[in-house]
Coordinates of C-alpha atoms and ligand atoms in Angstrom, one line a residue:
X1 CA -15.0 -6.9 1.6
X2 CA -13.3 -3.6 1.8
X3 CA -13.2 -2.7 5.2
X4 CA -10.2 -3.9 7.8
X5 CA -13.5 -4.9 10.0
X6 CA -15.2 -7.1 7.3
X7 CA -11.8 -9.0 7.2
X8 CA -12.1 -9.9 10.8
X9 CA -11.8 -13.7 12.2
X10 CA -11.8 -14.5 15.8
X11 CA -8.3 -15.0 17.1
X12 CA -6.0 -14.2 14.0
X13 CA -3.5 -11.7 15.1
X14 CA -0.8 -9.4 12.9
X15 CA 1.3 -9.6 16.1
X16 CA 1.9 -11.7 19.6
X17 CA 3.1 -10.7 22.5
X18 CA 6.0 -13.2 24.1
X19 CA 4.7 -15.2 26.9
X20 CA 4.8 -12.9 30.6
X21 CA 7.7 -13.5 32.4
X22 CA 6.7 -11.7 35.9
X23 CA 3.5 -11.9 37.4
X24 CA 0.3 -11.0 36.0
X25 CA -1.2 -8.1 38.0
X26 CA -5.2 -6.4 36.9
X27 CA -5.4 -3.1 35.2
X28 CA -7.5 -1.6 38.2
X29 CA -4.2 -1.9 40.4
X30 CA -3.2 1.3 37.8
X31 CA -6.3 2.6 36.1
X32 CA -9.3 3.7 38.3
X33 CA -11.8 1.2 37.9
X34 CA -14.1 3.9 36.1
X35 CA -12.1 4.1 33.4
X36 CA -12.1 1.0 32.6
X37 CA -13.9 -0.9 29.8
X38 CA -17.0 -3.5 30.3
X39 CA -16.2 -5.1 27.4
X40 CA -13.5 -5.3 24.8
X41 CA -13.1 -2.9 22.3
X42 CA -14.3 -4.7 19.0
X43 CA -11.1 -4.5 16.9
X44 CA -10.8 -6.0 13.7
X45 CA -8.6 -9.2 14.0
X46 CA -6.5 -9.8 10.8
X47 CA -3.4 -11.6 10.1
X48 CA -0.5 -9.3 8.8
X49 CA -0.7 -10.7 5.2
X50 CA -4.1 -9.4 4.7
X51 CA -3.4 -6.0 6.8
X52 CA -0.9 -5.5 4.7
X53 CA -2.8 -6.6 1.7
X54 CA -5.7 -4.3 3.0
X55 CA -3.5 -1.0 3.4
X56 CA -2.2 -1.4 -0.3
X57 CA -5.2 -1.9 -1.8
X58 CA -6.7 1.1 -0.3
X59 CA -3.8 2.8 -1.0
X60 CA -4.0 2.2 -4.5
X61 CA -7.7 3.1 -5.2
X62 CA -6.4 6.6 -4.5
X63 CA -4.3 8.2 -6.7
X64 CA -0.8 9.7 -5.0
X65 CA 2.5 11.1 -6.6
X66 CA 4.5 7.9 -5.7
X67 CA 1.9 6.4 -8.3
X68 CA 1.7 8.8 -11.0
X69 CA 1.9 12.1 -12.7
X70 CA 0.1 14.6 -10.4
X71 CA -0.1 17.7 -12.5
X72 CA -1.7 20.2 -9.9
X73 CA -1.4 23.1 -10.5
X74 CA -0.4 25.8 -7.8
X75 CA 0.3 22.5 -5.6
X76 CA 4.0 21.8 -6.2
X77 CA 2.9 18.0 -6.6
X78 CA 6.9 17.2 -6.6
X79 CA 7.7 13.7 -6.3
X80 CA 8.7 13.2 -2.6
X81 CA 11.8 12.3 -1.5
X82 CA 12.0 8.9 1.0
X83 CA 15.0 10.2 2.9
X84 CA 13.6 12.9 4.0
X85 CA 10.9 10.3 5.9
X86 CA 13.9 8.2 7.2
X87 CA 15.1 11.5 8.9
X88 CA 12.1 12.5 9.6
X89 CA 11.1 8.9 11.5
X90 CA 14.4 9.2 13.7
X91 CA 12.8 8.8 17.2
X92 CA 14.9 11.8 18.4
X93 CA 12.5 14.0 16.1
X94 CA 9.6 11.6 16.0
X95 CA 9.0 10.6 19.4
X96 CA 10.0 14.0 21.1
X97 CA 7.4 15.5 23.6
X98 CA 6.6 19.2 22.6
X99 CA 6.5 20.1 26.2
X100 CA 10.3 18.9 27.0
X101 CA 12.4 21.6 28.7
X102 CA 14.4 23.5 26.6
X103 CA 17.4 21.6 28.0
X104 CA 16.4 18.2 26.0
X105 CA 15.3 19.9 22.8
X106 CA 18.2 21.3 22.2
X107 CA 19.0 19.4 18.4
X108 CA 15.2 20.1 17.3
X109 CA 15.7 23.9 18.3
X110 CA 19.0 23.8 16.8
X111 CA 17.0 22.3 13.3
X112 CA 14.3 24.8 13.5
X113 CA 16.6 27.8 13.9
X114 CA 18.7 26.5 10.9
X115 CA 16.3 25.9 8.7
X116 CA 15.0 29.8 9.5
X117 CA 18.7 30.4 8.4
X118 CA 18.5 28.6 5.2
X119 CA 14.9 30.1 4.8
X120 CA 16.5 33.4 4.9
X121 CA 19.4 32.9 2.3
X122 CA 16.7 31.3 -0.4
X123 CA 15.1 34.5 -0.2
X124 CA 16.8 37.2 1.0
X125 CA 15.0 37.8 4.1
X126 CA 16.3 39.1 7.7
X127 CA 14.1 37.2 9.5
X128 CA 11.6 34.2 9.0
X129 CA 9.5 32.7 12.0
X130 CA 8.1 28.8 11.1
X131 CA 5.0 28.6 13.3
X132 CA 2.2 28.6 10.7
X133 CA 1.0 25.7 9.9
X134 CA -0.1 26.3 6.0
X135 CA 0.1 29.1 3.5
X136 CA -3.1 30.4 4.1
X137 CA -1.8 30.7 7.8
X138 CA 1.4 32.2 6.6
X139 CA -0.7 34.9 4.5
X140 CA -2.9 35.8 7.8
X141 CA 0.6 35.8 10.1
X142 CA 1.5 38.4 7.6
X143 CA -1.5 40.4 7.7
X144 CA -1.3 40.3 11.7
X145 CA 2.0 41.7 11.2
X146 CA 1.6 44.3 8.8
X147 CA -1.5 45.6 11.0
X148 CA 0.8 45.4 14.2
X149 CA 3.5 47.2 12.0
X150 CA 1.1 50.2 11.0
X151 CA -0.3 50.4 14.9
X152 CA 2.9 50.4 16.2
X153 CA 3.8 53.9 13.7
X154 CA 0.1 55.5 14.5
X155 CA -1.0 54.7 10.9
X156 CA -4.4 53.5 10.6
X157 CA -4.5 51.7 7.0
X158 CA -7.5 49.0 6.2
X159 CA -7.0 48.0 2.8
X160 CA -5.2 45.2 1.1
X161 CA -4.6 45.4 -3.0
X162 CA -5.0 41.6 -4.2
X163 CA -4.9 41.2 -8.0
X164 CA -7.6 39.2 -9.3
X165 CA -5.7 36.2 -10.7
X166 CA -4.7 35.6 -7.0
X167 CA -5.5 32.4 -5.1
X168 CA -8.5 32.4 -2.5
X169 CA -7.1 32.2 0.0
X170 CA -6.2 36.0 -0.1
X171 CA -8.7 37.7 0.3
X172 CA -10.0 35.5 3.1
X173 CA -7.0 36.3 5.1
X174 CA -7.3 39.9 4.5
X175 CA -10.7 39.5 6.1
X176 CA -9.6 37.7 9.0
X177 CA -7.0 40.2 10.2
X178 CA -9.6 42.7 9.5
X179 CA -8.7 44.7 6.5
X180 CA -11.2 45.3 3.9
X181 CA -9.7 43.8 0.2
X182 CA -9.9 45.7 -2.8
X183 CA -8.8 43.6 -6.1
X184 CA -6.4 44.8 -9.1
X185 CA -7.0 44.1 -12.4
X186 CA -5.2 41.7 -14.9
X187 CA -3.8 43.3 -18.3
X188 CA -4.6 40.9 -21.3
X189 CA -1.5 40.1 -20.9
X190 CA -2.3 38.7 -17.9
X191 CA 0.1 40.9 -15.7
X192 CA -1.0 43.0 -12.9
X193 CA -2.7 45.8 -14.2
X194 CA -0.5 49.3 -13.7
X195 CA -2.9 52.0 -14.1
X196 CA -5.9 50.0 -12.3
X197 CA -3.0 49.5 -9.3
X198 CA -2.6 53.5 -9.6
X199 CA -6.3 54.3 -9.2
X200 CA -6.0 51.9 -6.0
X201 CA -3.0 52.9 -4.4
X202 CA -3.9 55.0 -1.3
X203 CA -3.3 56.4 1.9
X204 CA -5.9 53.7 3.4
X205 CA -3.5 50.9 1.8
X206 CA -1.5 48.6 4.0
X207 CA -0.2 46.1 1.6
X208 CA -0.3 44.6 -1.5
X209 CA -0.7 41.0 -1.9
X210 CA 1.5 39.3 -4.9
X211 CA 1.6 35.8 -6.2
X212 CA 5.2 36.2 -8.6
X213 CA 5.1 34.5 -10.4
X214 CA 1.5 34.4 -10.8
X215 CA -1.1 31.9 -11.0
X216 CA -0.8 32.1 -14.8
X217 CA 2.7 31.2 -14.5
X218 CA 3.7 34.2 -15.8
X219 CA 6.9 36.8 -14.5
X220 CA 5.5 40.1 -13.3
X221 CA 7.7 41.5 -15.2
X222 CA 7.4 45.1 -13.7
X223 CA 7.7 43.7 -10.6
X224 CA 10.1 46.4 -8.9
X225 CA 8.2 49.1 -10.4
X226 CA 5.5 47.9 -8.7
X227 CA 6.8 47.9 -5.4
X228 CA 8.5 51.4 -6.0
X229 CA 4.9 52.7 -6.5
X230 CA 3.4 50.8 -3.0
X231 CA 6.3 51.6 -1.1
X232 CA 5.8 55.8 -2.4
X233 CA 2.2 55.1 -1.3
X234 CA 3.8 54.3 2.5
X235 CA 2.4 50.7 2.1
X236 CA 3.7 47.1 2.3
X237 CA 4.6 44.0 -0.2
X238 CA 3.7 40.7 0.4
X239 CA 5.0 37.7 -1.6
X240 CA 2.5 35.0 -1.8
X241 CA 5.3 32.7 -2.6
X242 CA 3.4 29.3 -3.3
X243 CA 5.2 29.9 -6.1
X244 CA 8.4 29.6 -5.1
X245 CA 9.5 26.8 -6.9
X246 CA 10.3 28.7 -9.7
X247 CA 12.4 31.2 -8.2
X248 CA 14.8 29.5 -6.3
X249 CA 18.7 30.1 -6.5
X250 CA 17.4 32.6 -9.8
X251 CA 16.1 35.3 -7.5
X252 CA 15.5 36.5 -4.1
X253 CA 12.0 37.5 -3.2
X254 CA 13.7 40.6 -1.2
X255 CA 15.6 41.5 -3.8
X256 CA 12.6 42.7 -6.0
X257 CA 11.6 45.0 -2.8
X258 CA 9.2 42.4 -1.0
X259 CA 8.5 43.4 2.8
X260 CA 7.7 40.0 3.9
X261 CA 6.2 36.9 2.2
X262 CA 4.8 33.3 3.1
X263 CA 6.7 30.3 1.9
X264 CA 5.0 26.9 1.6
X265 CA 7.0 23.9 3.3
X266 CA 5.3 21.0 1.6
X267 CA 5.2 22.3 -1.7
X268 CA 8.0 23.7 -2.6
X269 CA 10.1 22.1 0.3
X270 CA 8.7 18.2 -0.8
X271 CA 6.4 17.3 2.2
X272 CA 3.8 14.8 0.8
X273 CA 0.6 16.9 1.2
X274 CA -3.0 16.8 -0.4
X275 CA -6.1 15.8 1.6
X276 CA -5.6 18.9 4.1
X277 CA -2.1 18.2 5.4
X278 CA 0.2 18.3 7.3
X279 CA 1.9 21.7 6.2
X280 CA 4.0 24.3 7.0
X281 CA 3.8 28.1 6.0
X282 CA 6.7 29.8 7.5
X283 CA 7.0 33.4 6.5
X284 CA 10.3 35.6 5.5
X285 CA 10.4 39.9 6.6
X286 CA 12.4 42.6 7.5
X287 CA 14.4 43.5 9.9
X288 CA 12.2 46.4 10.7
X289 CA 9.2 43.9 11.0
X290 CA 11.2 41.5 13.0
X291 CA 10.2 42.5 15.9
X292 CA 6.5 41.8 15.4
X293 CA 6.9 38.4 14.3
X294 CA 4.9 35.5 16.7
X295 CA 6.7 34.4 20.3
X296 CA 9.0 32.1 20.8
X297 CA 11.5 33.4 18.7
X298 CA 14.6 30.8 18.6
X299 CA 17.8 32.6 19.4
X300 CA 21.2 31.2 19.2
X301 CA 23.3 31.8 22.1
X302 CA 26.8 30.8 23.0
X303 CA 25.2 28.3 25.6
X304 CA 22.6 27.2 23.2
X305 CA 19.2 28.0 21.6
X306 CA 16.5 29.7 23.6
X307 CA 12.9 30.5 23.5
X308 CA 12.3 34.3 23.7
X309 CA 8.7 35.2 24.9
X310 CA 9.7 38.3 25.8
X311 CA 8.7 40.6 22.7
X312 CA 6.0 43.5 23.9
X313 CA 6.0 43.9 20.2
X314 CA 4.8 40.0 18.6
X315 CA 1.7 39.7 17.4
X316 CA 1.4 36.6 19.8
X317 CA 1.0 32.8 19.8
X318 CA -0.3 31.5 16.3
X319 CA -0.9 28.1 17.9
X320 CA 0.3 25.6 20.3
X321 CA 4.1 24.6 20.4
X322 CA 6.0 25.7 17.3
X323 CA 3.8 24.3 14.4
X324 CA 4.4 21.0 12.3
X325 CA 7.7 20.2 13.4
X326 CA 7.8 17.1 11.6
X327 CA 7.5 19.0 8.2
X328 CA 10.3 21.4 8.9
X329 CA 12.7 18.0 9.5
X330 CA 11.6 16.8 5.9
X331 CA 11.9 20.6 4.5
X332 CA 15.6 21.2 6.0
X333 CA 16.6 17.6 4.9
X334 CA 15.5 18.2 1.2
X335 CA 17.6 21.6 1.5
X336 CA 20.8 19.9 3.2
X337 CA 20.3 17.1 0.6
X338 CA 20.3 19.0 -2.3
X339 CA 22.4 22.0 -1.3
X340 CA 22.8 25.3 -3.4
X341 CA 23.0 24.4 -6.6
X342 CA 20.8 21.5 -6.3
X343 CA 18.1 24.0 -5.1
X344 CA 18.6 26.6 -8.1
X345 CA 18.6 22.9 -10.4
X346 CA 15.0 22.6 -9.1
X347 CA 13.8 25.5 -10.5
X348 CA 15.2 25.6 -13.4
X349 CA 13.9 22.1 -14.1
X350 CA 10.6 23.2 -13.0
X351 CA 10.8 26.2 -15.8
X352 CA 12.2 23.8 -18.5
X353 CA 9.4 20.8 -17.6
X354 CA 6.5 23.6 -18.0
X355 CA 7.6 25.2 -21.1
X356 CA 8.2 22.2 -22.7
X357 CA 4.9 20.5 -21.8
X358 CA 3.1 24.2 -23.0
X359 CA 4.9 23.7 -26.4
X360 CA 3.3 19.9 -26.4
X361 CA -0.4 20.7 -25.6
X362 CA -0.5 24.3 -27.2
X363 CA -0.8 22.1 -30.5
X364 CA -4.1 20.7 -29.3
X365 CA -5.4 23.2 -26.8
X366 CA -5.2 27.0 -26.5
X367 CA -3.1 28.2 -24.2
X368 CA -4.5 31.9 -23.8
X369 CA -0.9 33.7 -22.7
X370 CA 1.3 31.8 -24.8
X371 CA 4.9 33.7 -23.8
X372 CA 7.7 31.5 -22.0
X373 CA 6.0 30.9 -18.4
X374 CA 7.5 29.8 -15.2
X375 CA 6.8 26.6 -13.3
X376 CA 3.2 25.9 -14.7
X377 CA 1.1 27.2 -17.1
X378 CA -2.7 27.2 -17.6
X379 CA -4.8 26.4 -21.1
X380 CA -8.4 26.5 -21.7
X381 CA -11.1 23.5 -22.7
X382 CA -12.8 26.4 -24.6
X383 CA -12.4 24.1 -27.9
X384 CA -14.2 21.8 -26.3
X385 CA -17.9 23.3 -26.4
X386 CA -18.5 23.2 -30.5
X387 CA -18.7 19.2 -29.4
X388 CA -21.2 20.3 -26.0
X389 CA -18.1 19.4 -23.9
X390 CA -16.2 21.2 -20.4
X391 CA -13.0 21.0 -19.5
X392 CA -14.2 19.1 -16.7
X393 CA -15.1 16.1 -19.1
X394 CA -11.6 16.4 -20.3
X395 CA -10.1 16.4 -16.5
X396 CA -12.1 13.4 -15.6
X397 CA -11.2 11.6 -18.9
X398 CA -7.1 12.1 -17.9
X399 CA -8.1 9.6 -14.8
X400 CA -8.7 7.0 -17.0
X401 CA -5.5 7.2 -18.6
X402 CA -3.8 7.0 -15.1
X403 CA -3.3 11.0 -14.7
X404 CA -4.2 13.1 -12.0
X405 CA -6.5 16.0 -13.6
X406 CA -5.1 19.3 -13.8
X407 CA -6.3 22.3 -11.5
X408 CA -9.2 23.5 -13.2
X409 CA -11.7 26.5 -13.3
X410 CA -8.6 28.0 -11.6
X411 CA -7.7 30.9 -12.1
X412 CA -11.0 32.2 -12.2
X413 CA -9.9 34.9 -15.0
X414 CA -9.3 32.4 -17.9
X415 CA -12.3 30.7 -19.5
X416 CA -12.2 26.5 -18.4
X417 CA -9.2 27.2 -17.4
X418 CA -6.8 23.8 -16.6
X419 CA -4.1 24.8 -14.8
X420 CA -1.2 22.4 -15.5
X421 CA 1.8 22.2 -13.1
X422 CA 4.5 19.3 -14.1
X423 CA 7.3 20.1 -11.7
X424 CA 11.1 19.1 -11.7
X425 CA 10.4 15.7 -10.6
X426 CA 9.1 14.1 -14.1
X427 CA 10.8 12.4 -17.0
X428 CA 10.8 13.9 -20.7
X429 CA 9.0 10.3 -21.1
X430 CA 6.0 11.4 -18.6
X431 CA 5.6 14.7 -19.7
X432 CA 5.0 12.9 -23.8
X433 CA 2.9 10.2 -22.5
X434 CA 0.8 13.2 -20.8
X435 CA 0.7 15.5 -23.7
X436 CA -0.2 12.1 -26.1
X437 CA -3.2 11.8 -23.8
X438 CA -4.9 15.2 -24.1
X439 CA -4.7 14.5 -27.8
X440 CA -6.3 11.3 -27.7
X441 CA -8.7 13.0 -25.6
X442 CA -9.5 15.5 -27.9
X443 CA -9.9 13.1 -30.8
X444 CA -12.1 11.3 -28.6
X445 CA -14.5 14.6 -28.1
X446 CA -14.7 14.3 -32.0
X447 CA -16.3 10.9 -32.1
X448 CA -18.1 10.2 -28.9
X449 CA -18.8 13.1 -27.2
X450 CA -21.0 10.9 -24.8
X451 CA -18.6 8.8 -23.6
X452 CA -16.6 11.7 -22.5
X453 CA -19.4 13.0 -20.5
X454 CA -19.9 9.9 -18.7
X455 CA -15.6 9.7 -17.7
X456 CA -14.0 8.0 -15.8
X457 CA -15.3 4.7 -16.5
X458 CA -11.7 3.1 -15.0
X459 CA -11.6 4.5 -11.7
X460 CA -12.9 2.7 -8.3
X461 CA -16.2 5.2 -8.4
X462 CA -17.2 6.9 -11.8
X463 CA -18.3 10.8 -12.4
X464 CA -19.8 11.7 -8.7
X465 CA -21.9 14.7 -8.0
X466 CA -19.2 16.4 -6.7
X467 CA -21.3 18.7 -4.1
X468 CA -22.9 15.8 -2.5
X469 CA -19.6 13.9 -2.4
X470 CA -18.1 16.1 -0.1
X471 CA -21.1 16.3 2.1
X472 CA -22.1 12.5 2.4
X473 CA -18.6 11.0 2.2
X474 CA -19.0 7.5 1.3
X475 CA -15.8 5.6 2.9
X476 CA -17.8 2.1 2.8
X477 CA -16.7 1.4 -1.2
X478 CA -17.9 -1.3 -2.6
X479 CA -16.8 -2.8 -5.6
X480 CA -20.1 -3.4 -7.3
X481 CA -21.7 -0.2 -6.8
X482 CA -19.5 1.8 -9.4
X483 CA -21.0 4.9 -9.6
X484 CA -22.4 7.2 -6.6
X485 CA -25.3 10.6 -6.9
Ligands
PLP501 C1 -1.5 26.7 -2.2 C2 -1.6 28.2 -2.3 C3 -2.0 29.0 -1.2 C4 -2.4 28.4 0.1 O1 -1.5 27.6 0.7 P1 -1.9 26.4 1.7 O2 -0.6 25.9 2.2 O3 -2.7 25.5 0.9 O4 -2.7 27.0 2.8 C5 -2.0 30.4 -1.4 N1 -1.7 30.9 -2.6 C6 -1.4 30.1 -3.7 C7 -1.1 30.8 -5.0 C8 -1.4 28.8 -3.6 O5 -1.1 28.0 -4.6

């Protein structure tokens, strides 16, 4: 009985209409007969009790942030705040039809344009356009540019520098805009790799993607020198700034001599995402990029905001309208909400949550770059394999204990890597409980191995062959058939 339809009974209703108080007249006087349906449409017909009861069941066979700890890392899994739905639910925002004149859009424009504004002062950029849609859209939007950027001057560069600890979504934007990627090596350390960037660095380069911190959670700390040395080469920086959550109000992204980066609305900026969206992946430059940035550009007048599509220099249209305008309303709210220093408290809390989760798990699990990190910090299951174990087994295990798992096998440069992301958002009391479960965990390995292997045995569906998951997606659950593959 898991389906709204298997709940059906003739006649029960979640909602009635009041009785008609003018005269009845047929659908035909309004829609041409064609269009019209032969029969009813079968609905399910439920009372509001079991609707209700329905939606929050389903709700909680999932696992969510408002449920529990949703460690994620390189996802920002922040706990979400509900004001910024309230805002966001305002029929003003909500209800407005993207293709409304200027004239009646004026508040929304006015929103967009200020949260550019506040873009902009978090980091340190002249200009910021918001019409991507995710990061990875962000990351090609700035590869469009850079390549319009280098036509523009007669310069015909086709490589991008991505270090190998970078997300994938790199390199497959490189490849889109059409330049060829060439990847950097890691140091031990973990940092970006000086003399391998050296033997890279050439007059073919157009930019250099950078994840700083990186996806090891770690500070590049020769971060400037590192631009000094692209820049002498005549090419771009690009701040992949998923990251950004552990920057904010402590540094500017321009200040360490990024060109232009990509900014991630619904991690950093609280937007409940997961399951493919909505997002938002506005993206920061300079003023002498400006002019290549996507049409319409908002501009304040002293009559109001406008929509410029007159710039022989953009790049063009990234998509319909103005991207995921409902995510911007929830971004610019958590910023207005919190306000400056609440935005640098963030951050630091972000910092503080990570180290001292590292410090709690380092005792049972090697953490393979074990200096102060930033907002996250990734171990390895290595330990694991004297008892035939993966870090999988372990990730799988955490669901029974009511976590969500960990990024893991990510990123790819750290053996079983689980990539561990707390955020600001949780309690010293969540972060314990968290830590006190890995170790149960790995007592567990000790003693039954095999009962590991076969984890989760709490959840709605037990271990699934992941592959054939995602390409038969079984929606029909059904409570006796536990396991799936
Ligand atoms: C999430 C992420 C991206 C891609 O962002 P989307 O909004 O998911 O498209 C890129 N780089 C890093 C480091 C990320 O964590």
């Amino acid at each position: 009985m898991e389906l709204s339809f298997d709940l059906s009974k003739s006649t029960r209703r979640a909602f009635r209409f009041s009785e008609l108080d003018v005269a009845e007249r047929k659908t035909s006087e309004f829609i041409p007969e064609r269009y019209i349906r032969k029969q009813d449409a079968l609905l399910p017909e439920v009372a509001e009790p079991e609707l209700a009861r329905h939606f929050v069941r389903l709700s909680n066979l999932n696992h969510h942030v408002d449920k529990g700890f949703y460690p994620l890392g390189s996802c920002t899994m922040k706990y979400n705040p509900k004001i910024n739905e309230d805002v966001a639910r305002l029929a003003g925002f909500a209800d407005l039809h993207p293709l409304s004149p200027t004239s009646l859009t004026l508040g929304a424009l006015q929103l967009i344009y200020e949260l550019e504004r506040l873009l902009a002062e978090i980091s340190g950029f002249d200009a910021v356009t918001l019409q991507p849609s995710a990061g990875a859209q962000g990351e090609l939007c700035a590869n469009l540019i850079t390549r319009a950027y280098f036509k523009n001057k007669g310069e015909n560069r086709t490589k991008a520098l991505i270090p190998d600890s970078a997300h994938g979504t790199n390199p497959a934007s490189v490849t889109l805009a059409g330049f060829e990627s060439v990847t950097v090596r890691s140091t031990p350390q973990g940092l970006i790799d000086l003399e391998d960037l050296n033997s890279k660095l050439s007059p073919d380069t157009a930019l250099i993607m950078i994840t700083n911190p990186n996806t090891l959670g770690l500070f590049e700390r020769d971060i400037t020198k590192i631009i000094e040395k692209v820049h002498s080469a005549g090419a771009l920086a690009y701040l992949d700034g998923a990251n950004l959550n552990a920057l904010m109000g402590i540094v500017k992204p321009r200040k360490m001599g990024f060109d232009l980066m990509h900014f991630n609305l619904h991690k950093t900026f609280s937007t409940p995402h997961g399951g493919g969206g909505p997002g938002g992946g506005p993206v920061g430059m300079t003023k002498e990029l400006e002019p290549f940035q996507p049409v319409p550009v908002i501009e304040k007048k002293t009559d109001g905001y406008h929509l410029n599509y007159e710039r022989p220099l953009s790049i063009g249209k990234l998509q319909a309208f103005y991207g995921n305008f409902l995510v911007m309303v929830k971004a610019y709210t958590y910023i207005r909400v919190l306000g400056a220093s609440g935005i640098a408290d963030v951050s630091k809390n972000a910092i503080l949550n990570a180290n001292y989760l590292k410090n709690l798990i380092e005792d049972v699990l090697e953490v393979p770059h074990p200096q102060y990190c930033m907002h996250e910090f990734v171990a390895s299951g290595k330990a694991l394999r004297k008892f035939n174990l993966k870090t999988t087994d372990l990730a799988k295990r955490l669901l029974d204990y009511g976590f969500h798992a960990p990024t893991i096998y990510f990123p790819l440069i750290v053996s079983e890597a689980l990539m561990v992301e707390p955020t600001e958002t949780e309690s010293v009391e969540t972060l314990e409980c968290f830590a006190e479960a890995v170790r149960r965990i790995i007592q567990e390995a000790k003693i039954n191995p095999e009962m590991l292997r076969q984890a989760p045995h709490t959840t709605p569906v037990g271990r699934l062959d992941e592959v054939r998951a995602v390409k038969e997606l079984d929606v029909c659950f059904r409570p006796d058939r536990k396991t799936q593959g």
